[in-house]
Amino acid sequence: QVQLVESGGGLVQAGGSLRLSCAASGRPFSDYNVGWFRQSPGQEREFVGGTSWNGLRTIYEHFVEGRFTISRDNANNTVYLQMSNLIPEDTATYYCAADRWGVVKTESSQYEYWGQGTQVTVSS
């Protein structure tokens, strides 16, 4: 019903910044809550943050510590994850996910639609 494509990943030195994009097609993005998750090899996928369908509620996991900001541009069917002050522990594949129901969720099992991921590597 909705297709998601992440982009914007890459290699950055510690302390640098990246902006990830999640572009949606197939349905208006304004119908969906959107979450960002990340996963490193051999580890569980973990919640980074998420935003409600109208952008009025945005939540973050504690490890973000004010370094990341999620925003959305429903007119262009895009949600962004702005990451600053990156540290090597942020290295992971980052995914966006969409959920149509209720408030923004924090568990990966609560999201129905997923993108393919974009790799973020932070060097020391």
N, CA, C and O atoms as a MOPAC input file, in Angstrom:
PM7 MOZYME 1SCF
protein

 N      0.82000 1    -1.20100 1     0.00000 1
 C      0.00000 1     0.00000 1     0.00000 1
 C      0.85500 1     1.25100 1     0.00000 1
 O      0.49200 1     2.24500 1    -0.62900 1
 N      1.96800 1     1.22400 1     0.68400 1
 C      2.92200 1     2.32100 1     0.64800 1
 C      4.32600 1     1.72600 1     0.51800 1
 O      4.65300 1     0.73400 1     1.16900 1
 N      5.13900 1     2.33800 1    -0.32100 1
 C      6.51800 1     1.91300 1    -0.51000 1
 C      7.45100 1     2.97400 1     0.05300 1
 O      7.22000 1     4.17000 1    -0.12300 1
 N      8.50400 1     2.53400 1     0.73000 1
 C      9.42800 1     3.43500 1     1.39800 1
 C     10.83600 1     3.20600 1     0.87400 1
 O     11.25700 1     2.06400 1     0.68600 1
 N     11.55900 1     4.28700 1     0.64000 1
 C     12.93400 1     4.21900 1     0.18000 1
 C     13.76900 1     5.17800 1     0.99900 1
 O     13.50800 1     6.38100 1     1.01500 1
 N     14.78700 1     4.64200 1     1.68900 1
 C     15.70800 1     5.47100 1     2.45500 1
 C     16.88900 1     5.88100 1     1.58100 1
 O     17.26900 1     5.16800 1     0.65200 1
 N     17.45600 1     7.03300 1     1.89200 1
 C     18.65800 1     7.49400 1     1.22100 1
 C     19.39300 1     8.45200 1     2.14200 1
 O     18.85800 1     8.87400 1     3.16700 1
 N     20.61200 1     8.79200 1     1.77800 1
 C     21.37900 1     9.77600 1     2.51400 1
 C     22.46600 1     9.22100 1     3.40000 1
 O     23.21500 1     9.98800 1     4.00500 1
 N     22.57400 1     7.89800 1     3.49400 1
 C     23.62400 1     7.31300 1     4.30000 1
 C     24.98400 1     7.49000 1     3.66000 1
 O     25.09800 1     7.92000 1     2.51200 1
 N     26.01500 1     7.15200 1     4.42100 1
 C     27.36500 1     7.27300 1     3.92200 1
 C     28.37400 1     7.16300 1     5.03500 1
 O     28.05300 1     6.74800 1     6.14900 1
 N     29.60000 1     7.53900 1     4.72500 1
 C     30.70900 1     7.50700 1     5.66600 1
 C     30.97200 1     8.91300 1     6.18000 1
 O     31.08800 1     9.85800 1     5.39900 1
 N     31.06300 1     9.04500 1     7.49100 1
 C     31.30400 1    10.34200 1     8.10100 1
 C     32.20700 1    10.15400 1     9.31400 1
 O     32.14500 1     9.12400 1     9.98500 1
 N     33.03200 1    11.13200 1     9.58900 1
 C     33.88400 1    11.08700 1    10.76800 1
 C     33.08300 1    11.41300 1    12.01800 1
 O     32.06400 1    12.10100 1    11.96000 1
 N     33.55500 1    10.91000 1    13.14000 1
 C     32.92000 1    11.22800 1    14.41100 1
 C     32.80500 1    12.73600 1    14.58000 1
 O     33.73900 1    13.48300 1    14.29100 1
 N     31.64900 1    13.16300 1    15.05100 1
 C     31.36900 1    14.57900 1    15.19100 1
 C     30.68000 1    15.19200 1    13.99700 1
 O     30.21900 1    16.33100 1    14.06700 1
 N     30.59900 1    14.46300 1    12.90600 1
 C     29.97300 1    14.96100 1    11.70400 1
 C     28.47600 1    14.77400 1    11.71000 1
 O     27.88900 1    14.34200 1    12.70200 1
 N     27.86000 1    15.10800 1    10.57800 1
 C     26.40900 1    15.07900 1    10.44800 1
 C     25.99500 1    14.39300 1     9.15700 1
 O     26.73000 1    14.39200 1     8.17000 1
 N     24.81300 1    13.81500 1     9.18400 1
 C     24.17000 1    13.25400 1     8.01000 1
 C     22.67800 1    13.51900 1     8.10100 1
 O     22.11800 1    13.59200 1     9.19500 1
 N     22.04200 1    13.66100 1     6.96000 1
 C     20.59200 1    13.74700 1     6.90300 1
 C     20.06100 1    12.60500 1     6.05800 1
 O     20.34800 1    12.51700 1     4.86300 1
 N     19.28900 1    11.73500 1     6.68200 1
 C     18.66200 1    10.63100 1     5.99100 1
 C     17.26800 1    11.02700 1     5.54200 1
 O     16.57700 1    11.78900 1     6.21700 1
 N     16.86400 1    10.50300 1     4.39700 1
 C     15.54100 1    10.76100 1     3.85900 1
 C     14.78000 1     9.45600 1     3.72100 1
 O     15.35900 1     8.41500 1     3.41000 1
 N     13.49300 1     9.52100 1     3.95100 1
 C     12.58700 1     8.40500 1     3.72900 1
 C     11.48800 1     8.90400 1     2.81100 1
 O     10.64300 1     9.70200 1     3.21800 1
 N     11.50000 1     8.44000 1     1.58400 1
 C     10.53200 1     8.86800 1     0.58300 1
 C      9.46300 1     7.80400 1     0.40400 1
 O      9.77000 1     6.61900 1     0.27700 1
 N      8.21400 1     8.22900 1     0.39400 1
 C      7.08600 1     7.32000 1     0.29100 1
 C      6.39000 1     7.47200 1    -1.05400 1
 O      6.37700 1     8.54800 1    -1.65100 1
 N      5.81800 1     6.37800 1    -1.51100 1
 C      4.99900 1     6.38500 1    -2.71000 1
 C      3.86900 1     5.38400 1    -2.53900 1
 O      3.93300 1     4.50900 1    -1.67500 1
 N      2.84900 1     5.50900 1    -3.34800 1
 C      1.72600 1     4.58400 1    -3.31200 1
 C      0.54200 1     5.08200 1    -2.50700 1
 O     -0.60400 1     4.82800 1    -2.87900 1
 N      0.79000 1     5.77700 1    -1.42800 1
 C     -0.23300 1     6.36600 1    -0.56800 1
 C      0.27800 1     7.68800 1    -0.02200 1
 O      1.48800 1     7.87900 1     0.10300 1
 N     -0.62500 1     8.60100 1     0.30500 1
 C     -0.16900 1     9.85100 1     0.93200 1
 C      0.53300 1     9.57700 1     2.25200 1
 O      0.01400 1     8.85800 1     3.10500 1
 N      1.71200 1    10.15300 1     2.41100 1
 C      2.48300 1     9.92200 1     3.61800 1
 C      1.78000 1    10.47000 1     4.84500 1
 O      2.04400 1    10.01500 1     5.95800 1
 N      0.89600 1    11.43200 1     4.66900 1
 C      0.16600 1    12.00300 1     5.79000 1
 C     -0.76100 1    10.99800 1     6.46000 1
 O     -1.27700 1    11.27400 1     7.54300 1
 N     -0.98400 1     9.84600 1     5.84800 1
 C     -1.80900 1     8.80900 1     6.45700 1
 C     -1.05500 1     7.98400 1     7.49000 1
 O     -1.66900 1     7.18700 1     8.19900 1
 N      0.26900 1     8.15500 1     7.59400 1
 C      1.08900 1     7.20400 1     8.33100 1
 C      1.95500 1     7.84700 1     9.40000 1
 O      2.54400 1     8.90800 1     9.19400 1
 N      2.02000 1     7.18200 1    10.54700 1
 C      3.11100 1     7.42200 1    11.48300 1
 C      4.38000 1     6.81500 1    10.88900 1
 O      4.31800 1     5.78800 1    10.21200 1
 N      5.51900 1     7.43700 1    11.13500 1
 C      6.78100 1     6.96700 1    10.58300 1
 C      7.81000 1     6.84000 1    11.69300 1
 O      8.00600 1     7.76200 1    12.48400 1
 N      8.46200 1     5.68800 1    11.74200 1
 C      9.52900 1     5.45300 1    12.69600 1
 C     10.85200 1     5.22600 1    11.99900 1
 O     10.89900 1     4.74200 1    10.86700 1
 N     11.92800 1     5.57900 1    12.68500 1
 C     13.28400 1     5.27300 1    12.24500 1
 C     13.87300 1     4.22200 1    13.18000 1
 O     13.76800 1     4.32800 1    14.40200 1
 N     14.49300 1     3.20900 1    12.58600 1
 C     15.15200 1     2.14500 1    13.31600 1
 C     16.55600 1     1.96300 1    12.76800 1
 O     16.86800 1     2.42300 1    11.67000 1
 N     17.39400 1     1.29500 1    13.53500 1
 C     18.73000 1     0.97600 1    13.05200 1
 C     19.12600 1    -0.41000 1    13.52700 1
 O     18.63200 1    -0.90500 1    14.54000 1
 N     20.03400 1    -1.02800 1    12.76900 1
 C     20.46800 1    -2.37400 1    13.09200 1
 C     21.91300 1    -2.57200 1    12.66300 1
 O     22.29100 1    -2.25800 1    11.53400 1
 N     22.71500 1    -3.09800 1    13.58300 1
 C     24.09800 1    -3.46600 1    13.31100 1
 C     24.18000 1    -4.97500 1    13.17500 1
 O     23.32200 1    -5.68700 1    13.69700 1
 N     25.20700 1    -5.48200 1    12.47600 1
 C     25.33200 1    -6.93300 1    12.32300 1
 C     25.34200 1    -7.65800 1    13.66100 1
 O     26.07100 1    -7.28100 1    14.57900 1
 N     24.52900 1    -8.69700 1    13.76300 1
 C     24.46900 1    -9.49100 1    14.96900 1
 C     23.68500 1    -8.87800 1    16.10900 1
 O     23.66000 1    -9.43700 1    17.20500 1
 N     23.04400 1    -7.74500 1    15.87900 1
 C     22.28500 1    -7.08100 1    16.92700 1
 C     20.82300 1    -6.94400 1    16.53300 1
 O     20.46600 1    -7.03000 1    15.35900 1
 N     19.99300 1    -6.73200 1    17.53400 1
 C     18.57800 1    -6.52400 1    17.29200 1
 C     18.33700 1    -5.15000 1    16.68700 1
 O     19.08300 1    -4.20300 1    16.93400 1
 N     17.29700 1    -5.06400 1    15.90400 1
 C     16.88600 1    -3.77800 1    15.37200 1
 C     16.33800 1    -2.92100 1    16.51600 1
 O     15.53500 1    -3.39200 1    17.32100 1
 N     16.77200 1    -1.67300 1    16.58100 1
 C     16.38300 1    -0.81800 1    17.67900 1
 C     15.73900 1     0.46900 1    17.18500 1
 O     16.05300 1     0.98100 1    16.11000 1
 N     14.84100 1     0.96300 1    17.99500 1
 C     14.12100 1     2.19100 1    17.69100 1
 C     15.02400 1     3.39600 1    17.85300 1
 O     15.77100 1     3.48900 1    18.82700 1
 N     14.96200 1     4.31500 1    16.91200 1
 C     15.69700 1     5.56800 1    16.98100 1
 C     14.76700 1     6.72100 1    17.34400 1
 O     15.03400 1     7.47100 1    18.28300 1
 N     13.69900 1     6.85400 1    16.61200 1
 C     12.71100 1     7.88900 1    16.85300 1
 C     11.57600 1     7.74600 1    15.87700 1
 O     11.64800 1     6.95900 1    14.93300 1
 N     10.52200 1     8.50900 1    16.10300 1
 C      9.37800 1     8.43500 1    15.21700 1
 C      8.55700 1     9.70400 1    15.27000 1
 O      8.68800 1    10.50700 1    16.19400 1
 N      7.71600 1     9.87700 1    14.27900 1
 C      6.87300 1    11.05200 1    14.17400 1
 C      5.46100 1    10.64300 1    13.78700 1
 O      5.26700 1     9.71700 1    13.00100 1
 N      4.48300 1    11.33400 1    14.34100 1
 C      3.09000 1    11.04600 1    14.05800 1
 C      2.73200 1    11.47700 1    12.64800 1
 O      3.50100 1    12.16400 1    11.97700 1
 N      1.55500 1    11.06200 1    12.21200 1
 C      1.13400 1    11.30600 1    10.83700 1
 C      1.11000 1    12.77800 1    10.47200 1
 O      1.35000 1    13.13500 1     9.31800 1
 N      0.82300 1    13.64100 1    11.44400 1
 C      0.75000 1    15.07100 1    11.17700 1
 C      1.98100 1    15.82900 1    11.64500 1
 O      2.02700 1    17.05500 1    11.54600 1
 N      2.97900 1    15.11600 1    12.15300 1
 C      4.19400 1    15.75100 1    12.60900 1
 C      4.09500 1    16.47200 1    13.93100 1
 O      5.05800 1    17.11300 1    14.35200 1
 N      2.95200 1    16.38800 1    14.60200 1
 C      2.76600 1    17.12000 1    15.84500 1
 C      3.37600 1    16.41500 1    17.05000 1
 O      3.60800 1    17.04500 1    18.08200 1
 N      3.63300 1    15.14200 1    16.93600 1
 C      4.27300 1    14.39700 1    18.01200 1
 C      5.48600 1    13.66800 1    17.47100 1
 O      5.37500 1    12.87600 1    16.53600 1
 N      6.63200 1    13.93100 1    18.05000 1
 C      7.87800 1    13.28200 1    17.67900 1
 C      8.54700 1    12.77300 1    18.94000 1
 O      8.65400 1    13.50300 1    19.92600 1
 N      8.99600 1    11.53200 1    18.92100 1
 C      9.63200 1    10.92800 1    20.08100 1
 C     10.97200 1    10.33600 1    19.66800 1
 O     11.19200 1    10.01900 1    18.49900 1
 N     11.87100 1    10.19200 1    20.65400 1
 C     13.20800 1     9.68700 1    20.40600 1
 C     13.61400 1     8.70400 1    21.48900 1
 O     13.16300 1     8.79500 1    22.63000 1
 N     14.47200 1     7.76200 1    21.11600 1
 C     15.07100 1     6.89000 1    22.10000 1
 C     16.12700 1     7.66600 1    22.87600 1
 O     16.67100 1     8.65700 1    22.38800 1
 N     16.41200 1     7.19800 1    24.10700 1
 C     17.29700 1     7.95800 1    24.98800 1
 C     18.69900 1     8.13100 1    24.42400 1
 O     19.32100 1     9.16900 1    24.65000 1
 N     19.21600 1     7.14300 1    23.69700 1
 C     20.58200 1     7.24600 1    23.21900 1
 C     20.78400 1     8.37900 1    22.22600 1
 O     21.91900 1     8.77900 1    21.96300 1
 N     19.69000 1     8.90300 1    21.67000 1
 C     19.80200 1    10.03400 1    20.74600 1
 C     20.41100 1    11.24600 1    21.44700 1
 O     21.23900 1    11.95100 1    20.87200 1
 N     19.99900 1    11.48400 1    22.68600 1
 C     20.56600 1    12.53100 1    23.53100 1
 C     20.57900 1    13.89900 1    22.85700 1
 O     21.54800 1    14.64800 1    22.98000 1
 N     19.50600 1    14.21900 1    22.14600 1
 C     19.39100 1    15.51500 1    21.51800 1
 C     20.15900 1    15.68100 1    20.23000 1
 O     20.13800 1    16.76400 1    19.64600 1
 N     20.83700 1    14.64600 1    19.76500 1
 C     21.66800 1    14.75700 1    18.56700 1
 C     20.89400 1    14.57800 1    17.27100 1
 O     21.33600 1    15.03900 1    16.21900 1
 N     19.75300 1    13.92000 1    17.33200 1
 C     18.97900 1    13.61700 1    16.12900 1
 C     17.67700 1    14.39300 1    16.13500 1
 O     17.10800 1    14.66700 1    17.19200 1
 N     17.20900 1    14.74500 1    14.94700 1
 C     15.94400 1    15.44000 1    14.78800 1
 C     15.16800 1    14.82500 1    13.63300 1
 O     15.69500 1    14.67300 1    12.53100 1
 N     13.92700 1    14.47600 1    13.89000 1
 C     13.03900 1    13.95300 1    12.85700 1
 C     12.07600 1    15.04500 1    12.43100 1
 O     11.50100 1    15.74200 1    13.26700 1
 N     11.90700 1    15.18700 1    11.14300 1
 C     10.93500 1    16.12000 1    10.60200 1
 C     10.25600 1    15.47400 1     9.40700 1
 O     10.75300 1    14.49300 1     8.85300 1
 N      9.12600 1    16.02600 1     9.01600 1
 C      8.43800 1    15.46200 1     7.85900 1
 C      7.85800 1    16.55500 1     6.99200 1
 O      7.43900 1    17.60900 1     7.47100 1
 N      7.84700 1    16.27700 1     5.70900 1
 C      7.28400 1    17.16000 1     4.70700 1
 C      6.24600 1    16.34500 1     3.95000 1
 O      6.54800 1    15.72200 1     2.93200 1
 N      5.02500 1    16.35700 1     4.45600 1
 C      3.98700 1    15.52600 1     3.85700 1
 C      3.65600 1    15.93900 1     2.42800 1
 O      3.24800 1    15.10500 1     1.62100 1
 N      3.82700 1    17.21200 1     2.11200 1
 C      3.56000 1    17.66600 1     0.75500 1
 C      4.47500 1    16.98100 1    -0.25100 1
 O      4.10200 1    16.80900 1    -1.41200 1
 N      5.66600 1    16.59100 1     0.18300 1
 C      6.62000 1    15.90900 1    -0.67800 1
 C      6.81100 1    14.45200 1    -0.29300 1
 O      7.73200 1    13.79400 1    -0.77800 1
 N      5.94100 1    13.94300 1     0.57900 1
 C      5.96500 1    12.53300 1     0.97100 1
 C      7.34300 1    12.09200 1     1.45100 1
 O      7.84200 1    11.03700 1     1.06000 1
 N      7.94700 1    12.91100 1     2.30200 1
 C      9.29300 1    12.62500 1     2.76900 1
 C      9.40600 1    12.89400 1     4.26600 1
 O      8.90200 1    13.90000 1     4.76500 1
 N     10.06900 1    11.99100 1     4.97100 1
 C     10.42600 1    12.15900 1     6.37000 1
 C     11.94300 1    12.14800 1     6.47500 1
 O     12.61200 1    11.35800 1     5.80900 1
 N     12.48000 1    13.02000 1     7.31000 1
 C     13.92400 1    13.17300 1     7.43900 1
 C     14.39600 1    12.78400 1     8.83500 1
 O     13.68400 1    12.95000 1     9.82500 1
 N     15.60300 1    12.26800 1     8.88200 1
 C     16.31000 1    12.05000 1    10.13400 1
 C     17.62700 1    12.80800 1    10.04300 1
 O     18.56300 1    12.37100 1     9.37400 1
 N     17.69000 1    13.94200 1    10.71900 1
 C     18.90300 1    14.74100 1    10.77100 1
 C     19.74000 1    14.27400 1    11.95200 1
 O     19.27800 1    14.29600 1    13.09300 1
 N     20.95900 1    13.85400 1    11.68400 1
 C     21.84300 1    13.32500 1    12.70700 1
 C     23.07800 1    14.20200 1    12.80400 1
 O     23.75200 1    14.46100 1    11.80700 1
 N     23.36600 1    14.65300 1    14.01000 1
 C     24.52200 1    15.50000 1    14.27400 1
 C     25.34900 1    14.89300 1    15.39300 1
 O     24.88200 1    14.02200 1    16.12700 1
 N     26.58100 1    15.36200 1    15.51400 1
 C     27.49100 1    14.87100 1    16.55300 1
 C     27.55700 1    13.34700 1    16.56800 1
 O     27.45100 1    12.71500 1    17.61900 1
 N     27.73000 1    12.78300 1    15.40500 1
 C     27.72200 1    11.33000 1    15.27700 1
 C     28.92100 1    10.70600 1    15.96800 1
 O     30.00800 1    11.28200 1    16.00800 1
 N     28.70100 1     9.51900 1    16.50800 1
 C     29.73400 1     8.74500 1    17.17800 1
 C     29.81200 1     7.37300 1    16.52400 1
 O     28.85300 1     6.95000 1    15.87900 1
 N     30.93700 1     6.66100 1    16.67500 1
 C     31.05200 1     5.35500 1    16.02500 1
 C     29.93200 1     4.38000 1    16.38700 1
 O     29.57500 1     3.52600 1    15.57600 1
 N     29.37900 1     4.49400 1    17.58200 1
 C     28.27800 1     3.62700 1    17.99000 1
 C     27.01300 1     3.83800 1    17.16700 1
 O     26.10400 1     3.01000 1    17.21300 1
 N     26.94200 1     4.92800 1    16.42100 1
 C     25.80500 1     5.16700 1    15.54100 1
 C     25.89400 1     4.37500 1    14.24200 1
 O     24.94000 1     4.36000 1    13.46400 1
 N     27.01200 1     3.72300 1    13.99800 1
 C     27.17900 1     2.93800 1    12.77800 1
 C     26.15200 1     1.82000 1    12.71800 1
 O     26.06400 1     1.00300 1    13.63400 1
 N     25.37800 1     1.78200 1    11.64400 1
 C     24.31300 1     0.79900 1    11.49900 1
 C     23.64100 1     1.00400 1    10.15000 1
 O     23.88900 1     1.98900 1     9.45400 1
 N     22.79200 1     0.05700 1     9.80000 1
 C     21.85500 1     0.26200 1     8.70900 1
 C     20.60600 1     0.90500 1     9.28400 1
 O     20.02600 1     0.40000 1    10.24500 1
 N     20.19900 1     2.00500 1     8.70400 1
 C     19.04900 1     2.75000 1     9.19500 1
 C     17.85000 1     2.50100 1     8.29400 1
 O     17.95500 1     2.56100 1     7.06900 1
 N     16.71100 1     2.22100 1     8.91600 1
 C     15.48000 1     1.91600 1     8.21600 1
 C     14.38100 1     2.87900 1     8.62900 1
 O     14.32300 1     3.30700 1     9.78200 1
 N     13.52200 1     3.21600 1     7.70100 1
 C     12.28100 1     3.87500 1     8.06200 1
 C     11.13500 1     2.88800 1     7.91600 1
 O     11.20200 1     1.95600 1     7.11400 1
 N     10.09600 1     3.09700 1     8.69100 1
 C      8.95200 1     2.21700 1     8.71600 1
 C      7.68800 1     3.03800 1     8.89900 1
 O      7.72300 1     4.11900 1     9.48700 1
 N      6.57400 1     2.52700 1     8.39800 1
 C      5.30900 1     3.24500 1     8.43400 1
 C      4.22400 1     2.40600 1     9.09000 1
 O      4.15800 1     1.19000 1     8.90800 1
 N      3.38200 1     3.07600 1     9.84900 1
 C      2.25500 1     2.47300 1    10.54300 1
 C      1.07300 1     3.41500 1    10.43800 1
 O      1.21400 1     4.61900 1    10.65300 1
 N     -0.09100 1     2.87400 1    10.10900 1
 C     -1.23900 1     3.72400 1     9.82500 1
 C     -2.09800 1     4.01600 1    11.04400 1
 O     -2.91400 1     4.93600 1    11.00900 1
 N     -1.93500 1     3.25600 1    12.12400 1
 C     -2.92100 1     3.29100 1    13.19200 1
 C     -2.37700 1     3.87900 1    14.47500 1
 O     -1.24500 1     3.60600 1    14.87300 1
 N     -3.19700 1     4.68800 1    15.11400 1
 C     -2.92100 1     5.17700 1    16.44700 1
 C     -1.77600 1     6.16000 1    16.51000 1
 O     -1.46300 1     6.84300 1    15.53500 1
 N     -1.15100 1     6.22100 1    17.68700 1
 C     -0.03600 1     7.12100 1    17.91000 1
 C      1.24600 1     6.48400 1    17.39500 1
 O      1.27600 1     5.29100 1    17.09300 1
 N      2.30100 1     7.27900 1    17.29600 1
 C      3.57000 1     6.77700 1    16.82500 1
 C      4.07200 1     5.68200 1    17.76500 1
 O      3.98600 1     5.81400 1    18.98600 1
 N      4.59400 1     4.60400 1    17.18900 1
 C      5.00100 1     3.41900 1    17.93400 1
 C      6.50600 1     3.36200 1    18.10900 1
 O      7.25200 1     4.04200 1    17.40400 1
 N      6.94900 1     2.53600 1    19.06700 1
 C      8.36800 1     2.40500 1    19.38000 1
 C      8.92500 1     1.01200 1    19.12300 1
 O     10.13600 1     0.81900 1    19.22600 1
 N      8.09000 1     0.04000 1    18.79400 1
 C      8.52900 1    -1.32700 1    18.57200 1
 C      8.47600 1    -1.66400 1    17.08500 1
 O      7.52300 1    -1.30500 1    16.39300 1
 N      9.50100 1    -2.35200 1    16.60400 1
 C      9.55000 1    -2.69500 1    15.19200 1
 C      8.37200 1    -3.55800 1    14.77000 1
 O      7.89800 1    -3.45000 1    13.63900 1
 N      7.88800 1    -4.42300 1    15.67600 1
 C      6.77400 1    -5.29500 1    15.36100 1
 C      5.47500 1    -4.53800 1    15.15600 1
 O      4.51500 1    -5.10100 1    14.63000 1
 N      5.42200 1    -3.29700 1    15.55200 1
 C      4.22500 1    -2.48700 1    15.42000 1
 C      4.14200 1    -1.75600 1    14.08700 1
 O      3.14900 1    -1.08200 1    13.81200 1
 N      5.16600 1    -1.88000 1    13.26500 1
 C      5.19000 1    -1.22300 1    11.96000 1
 C      4.98100 1    -2.24200 1    10.85100 1
 O      5.54100 1    -3.33800 1    10.88400 1
 N      4.18200 1    -1.87200 1     9.88500 1
 C      3.81200 1    -2.79200 1     8.81900 1
 C      4.68800 1    -2.65700 1     7.57800 1
 O      4.97400 1    -3.65200 1     6.91100 1
 N      5.11300 1    -1.45000 1     7.26700 1
 C      5.82500 1    -1.19800 1     6.01900 1
 C      7.23800 1    -0.72000 1     6.31500 1
 O      7.46000 1     0.08800 1     7.21600 1
 N      8.19400 1    -1.23500 1     5.53500 1
 C      9.60800 1    -0.96200 1     5.75900 1
 C     10.32300 1    -0.63500 1     4.46800 1
 O      9.98400 1    -1.15300 1     3.40500 1
 N     11.32000 1     0.23600 1     4.57100 1
 C     12.22100 1     0.47600 1     3.47500 1
 C     13.36200 1    -0.51900 1     3.47300 1
 O     13.43300 1    -1.40000 1     4.32900 1
 N     14.26500 1    -0.37300 1     2.49600 1
 C     15.36300 1    -1.31600 1     2.33100 1
 C     16.57300 1    -0.99200 1     3.19700 1
 O     17.46900 1    -1.82500 1     3.33900 1
 N     16.61200 1     0.18600 1     3.76900 1
 C     17.70300 1     0.59400 1     4.62500 1
 C     18.77600 1     1.37700 1     3.90000 1
 O     18.95500 1     1.23900 1     2.69000 1
 N     19.48600 1     2.20100 1     4.64900 1
 C     20.63000 1     2.93400 1     4.14100 1
 C     21.74500 1     2.86200 1     5.18000 1
 O     21.50000 1     3.01700 1     6.37700 1
 N     22.96400 1     2.62600 1     4.71600 1
 C     24.08500 1     2.37100 1     5.61000 1
 C     24.69900 1     3.67300 1     6.09400 1
 O     24.97300 1     4.57800 1     5.30600 1
 N     24.91100 1     3.75200 1     7.40000 1
 C     25.61200 1     4.86400 1     8.02300 1
 C     26.84300 1     4.30400 1     8.71200 1
 O     26.73500 1     3.39900 1     9.53900 1
 N     28.00800 1     4.83300 1     8.37900 1
 C     29.25400 1     4.41800 1     8.99700 1
 C     29.95000 1     5.64300 1     9.56200 1
 O     30.20100 1     6.61300 1     8.84700 1
 N     30.25900 1     5.59200 1    10.84500 1
 C     30.91000 1     6.69600 1    11.53100 1
 C     32.29600 1     6.22900 1    11.95000 1
 O     32.42600 1     5.27900 1    12.72200 1
 N     33.31700 1     6.88000 1    11.45300 1
 C     34.68800 1     6.51600 1    11.75400 1
 C     35.19400 1     7.29100 1    12.95800 1
 O     34.70300 1     8.37600 1    13.27000 1
 N     36.19500 1     6.71100 1    13.63300 1
 C     36.76800 1     7.34300 1    14.81200 1
 C     37.67100 1     8.49700 1    14.43200 1
 O     38.24200 1     9.14800 1    15.30700 1

